[in-house]
GROMACS .gro file of C-alpha atoms in nm:
model
   88
    1MET     CA    1   0.002  -0.001  -0.001
    2LYS     CA    2   0.280   0.244   0.077
    3ARG     CA    3   0.430   0.188  -0.261
    4LEU     CA    4   0.107   0.295  -0.427
    5GLY     CA    5   0.063   0.588  -0.188
    6LEU     CA    6  -0.262   0.467  -0.037
    7LYS     CA    7  -0.374   0.590   0.297
    8GLY     CA    8  -0.569   0.277   0.397
    9PHE     CA    9  -0.816   0.021   0.299
   10ASN     CA   10  -1.120   0.120   0.086
   11LYS     CA   11  -0.971   0.469   0.013
   12PRO     CA   12  -0.944   0.522  -0.361
   13LYS     CA   13  -0.651   0.727  -0.506
   14ARG     CA   14  -0.600   0.886  -0.847
   15THR     CA   15  -0.324   0.727  -1.059
   16PRO     CA   16  -0.238   0.980  -1.335
   17SER     CA   17   0.083   0.796  -1.431
   18ASN     CA   18  -0.096   0.478  -1.509
   19ALA     CA   19  -0.150   0.440  -1.886
   20LYS     CA   20  -0.501   0.283  -1.869
   21LYS     CA   21  -0.663   0.308  -1.534
   22SER     CA   22  -0.738   0.637  -1.354
   23HIS     CA   23  -0.779   0.506  -0.994
   24VAL     CA   24  -0.656   0.245  -0.757
   25VAL     CA   25  -0.790   0.109  -0.429
   26MET     CA   26  -0.700  -0.160  -0.177
   27ALA     CA   27  -1.035  -0.309  -0.121
   28LYS     CA   28  -1.102  -0.494   0.203
   29ASP     CA   29  -1.419  -0.696   0.279
   30GLY     CA   30  -1.391  -0.889   0.601
   31CYS     CA   31  -1.058  -1.057   0.604
   32LYS     CA   32  -1.022  -1.056   0.215
   33THR     CA   33  -0.810  -0.786   0.052
   34LYS     CA   34  -0.768  -0.713  -0.323
   35LEU     CA   35  -0.588  -0.442  -0.524
   36ILE     CA   36  -0.835  -0.298  -0.776
   37ARG     CA   37  -0.756  -0.066  -1.057
   38PHE     CA   38  -1.056   0.102  -1.219
   39GLY     CA   39  -1.182   0.384  -1.427
   40GLU     CA   40  -1.089   0.490  -1.783
   41GLN     CA   41  -0.799   0.742  -1.792
   42GLY     CA   42  -0.934   1.070  -1.926
   43ALA     CA   43  -1.297   0.976  -1.932
   44SER     CA   44  -1.495   1.291  -2.027
   45THR     CA   45  -1.809   1.191  -1.834
   46ALA     CA   46  -1.619   1.132  -1.500
   47GLY     CA   47  -1.724   1.310  -1.193
   48LYS     CA   48  -2.050   1.378  -1.009
   49PRO     CA   49  -2.341   1.528  -1.194
   50LYS     CA   50  -2.291   1.903  -1.237
   51LYS     CA   51  -2.543   2.183  -1.224
   52GLY     CA   52  -2.671   2.243  -1.585
   53GLU     CA   53  -2.541   1.904  -1.710
   54SER     CA   54  -2.672   1.821  -2.064
   55ASP     CA   55  -2.928   1.554  -2.125
   56LYS     CA   56  -2.670   1.363  -2.328
   57MET     CA   57  -2.438   1.341  -2.024
   58LYS     CA   58  -2.722   1.231  -1.795
   59ALA     CA   59  -2.806   0.961  -2.049
   60LYS     CA   60  -2.442   0.837  -2.046
   61ARG     CA   61  -2.434   0.830  -1.670
   62LYS     CA   62  -2.762   0.634  -1.654
   63SER     CA   63  -2.650   0.399  -1.926
   64PHE     CA   64  -2.334   0.317  -1.739
   65LYS     CA   65  -2.526   0.239  -1.410
   66ALA     CA   66  -2.768   0.021  -1.604
   67ARG     CA   67  -2.500  -0.167  -1.803
   68HIS     CA   68  -2.286  -0.242  -1.490
   69ARG     CA   69  -2.571  -0.287  -1.237
   70ALA     CA   70  -2.488  -0.661  -1.164
   71ASN     CA   71  -2.125  -0.595  -1.103
   72ILE     CA   72  -2.194  -0.291  -0.888
   73LYS     CA   73  -2.409  -0.507  -0.666
   74LYS     CA   74  -2.111  -0.741  -0.605
   75GLY     CA   75  -1.990  -0.480  -0.361
   76LYS     CA   76  -1.640  -0.352  -0.265
   77MET     CA   77  -1.452  -0.631  -0.425
   78SER     CA   78  -1.551  -0.527  -0.790
   79ALA     CA   79  -1.407  -0.254  -1.001
   80ALA     CA   80  -1.765  -0.152  -1.114
   81TYR     CA   81  -1.857  -0.070  -0.760
   82TRP     CA   82  -1.559   0.169  -0.712
   83ALA     CA   83  -1.614   0.328  -1.060
   84ASN     CA   84  -1.975   0.390  -0.980
   85ARG     CA   85  -1.887   0.534  -0.639
   86VAL     CA   86  -1.591   0.760  -0.743
   87LYS     CA   87  -1.632   0.842  -1.110
   88TRP     CA   88  -2.001   0.823  -1.194
   0.00000   0.00000   0.00000
């Protein structure tokens, strides 16, 4: 964890130097731990909904959540859960 600069378990961190993934987290659920890299680097739709957001961006956000719903429900040990929580 120190090598990646993480402050603790279940605390995501940006990774701008990674070529593909934008965030990393050391997920912990009970006694299981897992390093998860998630999020597209440079995604234009990333971030929380903004005031005055266009209908197209709202549709993209809704589509992501619908498409990954099953994986989001898996909980802390899935990349989709963290992408939904941090980026979408």
